[in-house]
Amino acid sequence: MRTYRRWTIVIATLVVASVVSVAGWAGAWSSIDIRIEGSYSARVLNADQAQQAWAELRSDPSGGLPPGEKLLVVAEWTDEQRTRWPATDCDFIVYVTHSGFLQVMAHQGDGYSLGSSGLAERAARRYVDIPVMEDHPRGGSAFQGSNFFIPATYPEVGELSVLLMGEHVDADLTRVGVLFTCNGRLIEFTWLEADKLMK
């Protein structure tokens, strides 16, 4: 009888501890707060400016500059986090809107990747002001533009240069937004301010 009671106490203690841990984890997630601020510029380049940007952004300077118009987008942002735990694996997803299928080249050191993911598409469904293409060639909807994944712990985080190249590029159609995500959880999305004077 004593053994049964002892095991009952042990199990009850473990259950209570588990409930407290889960509640603490959920409370920590709900208290994660971040503020993202920043600006971006988008400017059409002339031939000399395009050649310079091409040389600066390419890791391999060989190869000719593709034909067409060139648009350079430069974004800078800062973030202020009030709670970091349990956000142990955090990233920024940077959205650059543009129309059509353009060649895209970006520079943010070696810490970024260009592409798409279920997380980026889930964010586009959650934040309804993120533009999507409903008739995407792969089926379904996808973000209209290009997105970039940047680890939040990367030393040069907070800036990104993107060179868009195509038959026609329109700076007025370009916006830059930054999504902060931790452990696969969407935390905060912010559109950066347009700054025409930013270099």
GROMACS .gro file of C-alpha atoms in nm:
model
  199
    1MET     CA    1   0.000   0.000   0.000
    2ARG     CA    2   0.283   0.237   0.085
    3THR     CA    3   0.454   0.160  -0.245
    4TYR     CA    4   0.133   0.235  -0.436
    5ARG     CA    5   0.089   0.564  -0.250
    6ARG     CA    6   0.451   0.658  -0.312
    7TRP     CA    7   0.417   0.596  -0.686
    8THR     CA    8   0.092   0.792  -0.688
    9ILE     CA    9   0.268   1.089  -0.529
   10VAL     CA   10   0.559   1.064  -0.774
   11ILE     CA   11   0.328   1.049  -1.077
   12ALA     CA   12   0.116   1.337  -0.948
   13THR     CA   13   0.431   1.544  -0.892
   14LEU     CA   14   0.553   1.473  -1.245
   15VAL     CA   15   0.215   1.565  -1.392
   16VAL     CA   16   0.207   1.894  -1.199
   17ALA     CA   17   0.566   1.974  -1.302
   18SER     CA   18   0.483   1.903  -1.665
   19VAL     CA   19   0.177   2.127  -1.655
   20VAL     CA   20   0.380   2.407  -1.496
   21SER     CA   21   0.654   2.368  -1.758
   22VAL     CA   22   0.408   2.378  -2.046
   23ALA     CA   23   0.235   2.680  -1.895
   24GLY     CA   24   0.570   2.855  -1.850
   25TRP     CA   25   0.672   2.778  -2.209
   26ALA     CA   26   0.341   2.906  -2.344
   27GLY     CA   27   0.369   3.215  -2.128
   28ALA     CA   28   0.720   3.283  -2.255
   29TRP     CA   29   0.601   3.255  -2.617
   30SER     CA   30   0.313   3.491  -2.552
   31SER     CA   31   0.550   3.744  -2.397
   32ILE     CA   32   0.793   3.752  -2.690
   33ASP     CA   33   0.783   4.106  -2.818
   34ILE     CA   34   0.988   4.264  -3.092
   35ARG     CA   35   0.988   4.597  -3.265
   36ILE     CA   36   1.136   4.624  -3.615
   37GLU     CA   37   1.221   4.961  -3.765
   38GLY     CA   38   1.408   5.054  -4.079
   39SER     CA   39   1.397   5.194  -4.429
   40TYR     CA   40   1.482   5.102  -4.785
   41SER     CA   41   1.559   5.270  -5.115
   42ALA     CA   42   1.472   5.149  -5.465
   43ARG     CA   43   1.633   5.323  -5.760
   44VAL     CA   44   1.673   5.247  -6.128
   45LEU     CA   45   2.042   5.241  -6.226
   46ASN     CA   46   2.208   5.383  -6.532
   47ALA     CA   47   2.466   5.175  -6.722
   48ASP     CA   48   2.767   5.276  -6.510
   49GLN     CA   49   2.580   5.234  -6.181
   50ALA     CA   50   2.448   4.894  -6.291
   51GLN     CA   51   2.798   4.776  -6.381
   52GLN     CA   52   2.931   4.887  -6.042
   53ALA     CA   53   2.647   4.719  -5.851
   54TRP     CA   54   2.694   4.401  -6.057
   55ALA     CA   55   3.064   4.391  -5.970
   56GLU     CA   56   3.001   4.456  -5.600
   57LEU     CA   57   2.728   4.195  -5.558
   58ARG     CA   58   2.887   3.912  -5.756
   59SER     CA   59   3.129   3.688  -5.571
   60ASP     CA   60   3.271   3.590  -5.910
   61PRO     CA   61   3.325   3.908  -6.118
   62SER     CA   62   3.352   3.714  -6.444
   63GLY     CA   63   3.057   3.708  -6.681
   64GLY     CA   64   2.876   3.988  -6.853
   65LEU     CA   65   2.602   4.207  -6.714
   66PRO     CA   66   2.257   4.076  -6.820
   67PRO     CA   67   2.059   4.299  -7.055
   68GLY     CA   68   1.758   4.503  -6.950
   69GLU     CA   69   1.683   4.756  -6.679
   70LYS     CA   70   1.842   4.734  -6.334
   71LEU     CA   71   1.684   4.825  -6.001
   72LEU     CA   72   1.891   4.837  -5.683
   73VAL     CA   73   1.704   4.788  -5.355
   74VAL     CA   74   1.895   4.861  -5.034
   75ALA     CA   75   1.726   4.783  -4.701
   76GLU     CA   76   1.843   4.851  -4.346
   77TRP     CA   77   1.662   4.770  -4.025
   78THR     CA   78   1.707   4.730  -3.650
   79ASP     CA   79   1.516   4.513  -3.407
   80GLU     CA   80   1.451   4.544  -3.038
   81GLN     CA   81   1.355   4.226  -2.853
   82ARG     CA   82   1.217   4.239  -2.502
   83THR     CA   83   1.210   3.861  -2.454
   84ARG     CA   84   1.460   3.622  -2.609
   85TRP     CA   85   1.377   3.295  -2.436
   86PRO     CA   86   1.277   3.040  -2.565
   87ALA     CA   87   1.350   3.193  -2.906
   88THR     CA   88   1.668   2.996  -2.957
   89ASP     CA   89   1.654   2.971  -3.337
   90CYS     CA   90   1.540   3.298  -3.489
   91ASP     CA   91   1.547   3.426  -3.846
   92PHE     CA   92   1.443   3.722  -4.054
   93ILE     CA   93   1.252   3.666  -4.376
   94VAL     CA   94   1.290   3.973  -4.596
   95TYR     CA   95   1.021   4.023  -4.860
   96VAL     CA   96   1.100   4.233  -5.169
   97THR     CA   97   0.794   4.287  -5.386
   98HIS     CA   98   0.828   4.319  -5.762
   99SER     CA   99   0.621   4.235  -6.065
  100GLY     CA  100   0.701   3.970  -6.319
  101PHE     CA  101   0.985   3.721  -6.324
  102LEU     CA  102   1.310   3.911  -6.282
  103GLN     CA  103   1.667   3.802  -6.229
  104VAL     CA  104   1.756   3.862  -5.867
  105MET     CA  105   2.095   3.906  -5.707
  106ALA     CA  106   2.142   3.988  -5.340
  107HIS     CA  107   2.421   4.056  -5.094
  108GLN     CA  108   2.417   4.015  -4.718
  109GLY     CA  109   2.750   3.850  -4.655
  110ASP     CA  110   2.729   3.471  -4.661
  111GLY     CA  111   2.439   3.446  -4.419
  112TYR     CA  112   2.132   3.472  -4.641
  113SER     CA  113   1.949   3.236  -4.872
  114LEU     CA  114   1.705   3.315  -5.153
  115GLY     CA  115   1.400   3.098  -5.195
  116SER     CA  116   1.063   3.005  -5.061
  117SER     CA  117   0.928   2.789  -4.781
  118GLY     CA  118   0.604   2.687  -4.618
  119LEU     CA  119   0.682   2.934  -4.341
  120ALA     CA  120   0.708   3.226  -4.585
  121GLU     CA  121   0.384   3.123  -4.756
  122ARG     CA  122   0.207   3.081  -4.420
  123ALA     CA  123   0.312   3.434  -4.331
  124ALA     CA  124   0.163   3.560  -4.659
  125ARG     CA  125  -0.167   3.398  -4.564
  126ARG     CA  126  -0.160   3.541  -4.214
  127TYR     CA  127  -0.055   3.897  -4.302
  128VAL     CA  128  -0.309   3.980  -4.570
  129ASP     CA  129  -0.123   4.290  -4.695
  130ILE     CA  130   0.162   4.073  -4.827
  131PRO     CA  131   0.086   4.039  -5.201
  132VAL     CA  132   0.047   3.690  -5.345
  133MET     CA  133  -0.001   3.540  -5.690
  134GLU     CA  134  -0.311   3.322  -5.680
  135ASP     CA  135  -0.233   3.153  -6.014
  136HIS     CA  136   0.126   3.062  -5.937
  137PRO     CA  137   0.280   2.813  -6.187
  138ARG     CA  138   0.348   2.564  -5.904
  139GLY     CA  139  -0.017   2.577  -5.807
  140GLY     CA  140  -0.188   2.759  -5.524
  141SER     CA  141  -0.067   3.098  -5.408
  142ALA     CA  142   0.282   3.229  -5.345
  143PHE     CA  143   0.441   3.559  -5.249
  144GLN     CA  144   0.470   3.798  -5.543
  145GLY     CA  145   0.834   3.895  -5.541
  146SER     CA  146   1.143   3.746  -5.381
  147ASN     CA  147   1.214   3.655  -5.022
  148PHE     CA  148   1.540   3.606  -4.837
  149PHE     CA  149   1.613   3.411  -4.520
  150ILE     CA  150   1.867   3.563  -4.281
  151PRO     CA  151   1.967   3.418  -3.940
  152ALA     CA  152   1.898   3.672  -3.667
  153THR     CA  153   2.233   3.592  -3.504
  154TYR     CA  154   2.435   3.667  -3.816
  155PRO     CA  155   2.690   3.947  -3.749
  156GLU     CA  156   2.581   4.161  -4.046
  157VAL     CA  157   2.209   4.115  -3.993
  158GLY     CA  158   2.011   4.431  -4.051
  159GLU     CA  159   2.104   4.515  -4.409
  160LEU     CA  160   2.042   4.366  -4.751
  161SER     CA  161   2.119   4.482  -5.104
  162VAL     CA  162   1.916   4.335  -5.390
  163LEU     CA  163   1.974   4.391  -5.762
  164LEU     CA  164   1.663   4.327  -5.975
  165MET     CA  165   1.719   4.285  -6.349
  166GLY     CA  166   1.463   4.252  -6.627
  167GLU     CA  167   1.322   4.393  -6.946
  168HIS     CA  168   1.134   4.648  -6.736
  169VAL     CA  169   1.160   4.718  -6.363
  170ASP     CA  170   0.940   4.963  -6.175
  171ALA     CA  171   1.064   5.115  -5.850
  172ASP     CA  172   0.709   5.221  -5.759
  173LEU     CA  173   0.603   4.855  -5.736
  174THR     CA  174   0.880   4.768  -5.490
  175ARG     CA  175   0.827   4.739  -5.116
  176VAL     CA  176   1.041   4.572  -4.849
  177GLY     CA  177   0.900   4.392  -4.549
  178VAL     CA  178   1.074   4.207  -4.266
  179LEU     CA  179   0.928   3.908  -4.083
  180PHE     CA  180   1.078   3.791  -3.753
  181THR     CA  181   1.032   3.421  -3.678
  182CYS     CA  182   1.157   3.194  -3.401
  183ASN     CA  183   1.152   2.814  -3.388
  184GLY     CA  184   0.909   2.807  -3.679
  185ARG     CA  185   0.671   3.052  -3.511
  186LEU     CA  186   0.564   3.378  -3.681
  187ILE     CA  187   0.636   3.663  -3.441
  188GLU     CA  188   0.611   3.999  -3.618
  189PHE     CA  189   0.593   4.141  -3.970
  190THR     CA  190   0.676   4.503  -4.058
  191TRP     CA  191   0.686   4.697  -4.384
  192LEU     CA  192   0.994   4.920  -4.388
  193GLU     CA  193   0.965   5.289  -4.469
  194ALA     CA  194   1.059   5.403  -4.818
  195ASP     CA  195   1.357   5.639  -4.810
  196LYS     CA  196   1.437   5.789  -5.148
  197LEU     CA  197   1.751   5.959  -5.009
  198MET     CA  198   1.902   5.641  -4.868
  199LYS     CA  199   2.228   5.536  -5.036
   0.00000   0.00000   0.00000
